[in-house]
Short mmCIF file of C-alpha atoms in Angstrom, two decimals:
data_model
loop_
_atom_site.label_atom_id
_atom_site.label_comp_id
_atom_site.label_asym_id
_atom_site.label_seq_id
_atom_site.Cartn_x
_atom_site.Cartn_y
_atom_site.Cartn_z
CA UNK A 704 -38.06 -24.41 -30.97
CA UNK A 705 -41.13 -22.56 -29.81
CA UNK A 706 -42.95 -20.35 -32.25
CA UNK A 707 -43.52 -16.76 -31.25
CA UNK A 708 -45.73 -14.05 -32.63
CA UNK A 709 -42.71 -12.73 -34.56
CA UNK A 710 -42.38 -16.03 -36.43
CA UNK A 711 -46.06 -15.96 -37.38
CA UNK A 712 -45.75 -12.47 -38.88
CA UNK A 713 -42.57 -13.37 -40.76
CA UNK A 714 -40.35 -11.09 -38.72
CA UNK A 715 -37.16 -12.10 -36.98
CA UNK A 716 -37.21 -12.34 -33.20
CA UNK A 717 -35.37 -9.67 -31.19
CA UNK A 718 -31.71 -10.26 -30.31
CA UNK A 719 -32.26 -10.91 -26.66
CA UNK A 720 -35.40 -12.88 -26.18
CA UNK A 721 -35.03 -12.98 -22.40
CA UNK A 722 -37.29 -10.59 -20.51
CA UNK A 723 -35.51 -7.64 -18.96
CA UNK A 724 -34.64 -7.84 -15.31
CA UNK A 725 -36.44 -5.35 -13.14
CA UNK A 726 -34.16 -2.71 -11.70
CA UNK A 727 -33.84 -2.76 -7.95
CA UNK A 728 -34.98 0.51 -6.45
CA UNK A 729 -32.23 2.67 -5.02
CA UNK A 730 -32.54 3.28 -1.32
CA UNK A 731 -32.09 6.92 -0.38
CA UNK A 732 -29.02 7.59 1.72
CA UNK A 733 -29.64 8.54 5.28
CA UNK A 734 -28.06 11.83 6.25
CA UNK A 735 -25.04 11.27 8.45
CA UNK A 736 -25.18 13.28 11.59
CA UNK A 737 -21.60 14.06 12.52
CA UNK A 738 -20.33 16.74 14.78
CA UNK A 739 -18.12 19.46 13.31
CA UNK A 740 -15.19 18.05 15.29
CA UNK A 741 -15.63 14.62 13.68
CA UNK A 742 -15.87 16.15 10.22
CA UNK A 743 -12.74 18.20 10.87
CA UNK A 744 -10.91 15.11 12.07
CA UNK A 745 -11.96 13.11 8.97
CA UNK A 746 -10.91 15.99 6.73
CA UNK A 747 -7.55 16.24 8.49
CA UNK A 748 -6.96 12.49 8.06
CA UNK A 749 -7.75 12.65 4.33
CA UNK A 750 -5.52 15.70 3.95
CA UNK A 751 -2.61 13.96 5.69
CA UNK A 752 -3.02 10.88 3.47
CA UNK A 753 -2.97 13.07 0.36
CA UNK A 754 0.19 14.85 1.52
CA UNK A 755 1.84 11.50 2.29
CA UNK A 756 1.02 10.23 -1.21
CA UNK A 757 2.39 13.42 -2.78
CA UNK A 758 5.61 13.08 -0.78
CA UNK A 759 6.02 9.45 -1.89
CA UNK A 760 5.57 10.48 -5.52
CA UNK A 761 8.09 13.30 -5.11
CA UNK A 762 10.61 10.91 -3.54
CA UNK A 763 10.24 8.47 -6.43
CA UNK A 764 10.72 11.35 -8.90
CA UNK A 765 13.84 12.48 -7.04
CA UNK A 766 15.27 8.96 -7.32
CA UNK A 767 14.54 9.00 -11.04
CA UNK A 768 16.12 12.45 -11.46
CA UNK A 769 19.20 11.24 -9.62
CA UNK A 770 19.55 8.30 -12.02
CA UNK A 771 19.06 10.51 -15.07
CA UNK A 772 21.60 13.06 -13.84
CA UNK A 773 24.16 10.33 -13.28
CA UNK A 774 23.60 9.08 -16.84
CA UNK A 775 23.94 12.61 -18.22
CA UNK A 776 27.43 12.68 -16.76
CA UNK A 777 29.78 11.37 -19.49
CA UNK A 778 32.30 9.85 -17.08
CA UNK A 779 30.74 6.41 -17.47
CA UNK A 780 31.65 6.47 -21.19
CA UNK A 781 35.35 6.61 -20.28
CA UNK A 782 34.90 3.49 -18.18
CA UNK A 783 33.29 1.75 -21.16
CA UNK A 784 36.15 2.75 -23.46
CA UNK A 785 38.69 1.34 -21.03
CA UNK A 786 36.65 -1.84 -20.62
CA UNK A 787 36.49 -2.44 -24.39
CA UNK A 788 40.11 -1.43 -24.96
CA UNK A 789 39.43 1.65 -27.07
CA UNK A 790 41.89 4.53 -26.94
CA UNK A 791 40.87 7.92 -25.63
CA UNK A 792 41.09 10.75 -28.13
#
């Protein structure tokens, strides 16, 4: 084990004795030159995707609501009573 200046002074070495990695400089983004028509088209595409996702979520919720409503109907309990041989009151 190599002795460091911390060992000589009686102090404990720091937790991470590895030197810090130099941060890579961030390159500035170049401004994108797009025509208003291209921007409108991109915006329209994103909007249509968002609407499609919302519709898919609504459809899945409708399926769930349909299942819950069918369970709220007590007619399935009568079928269970008949299946287990219990008398109806």
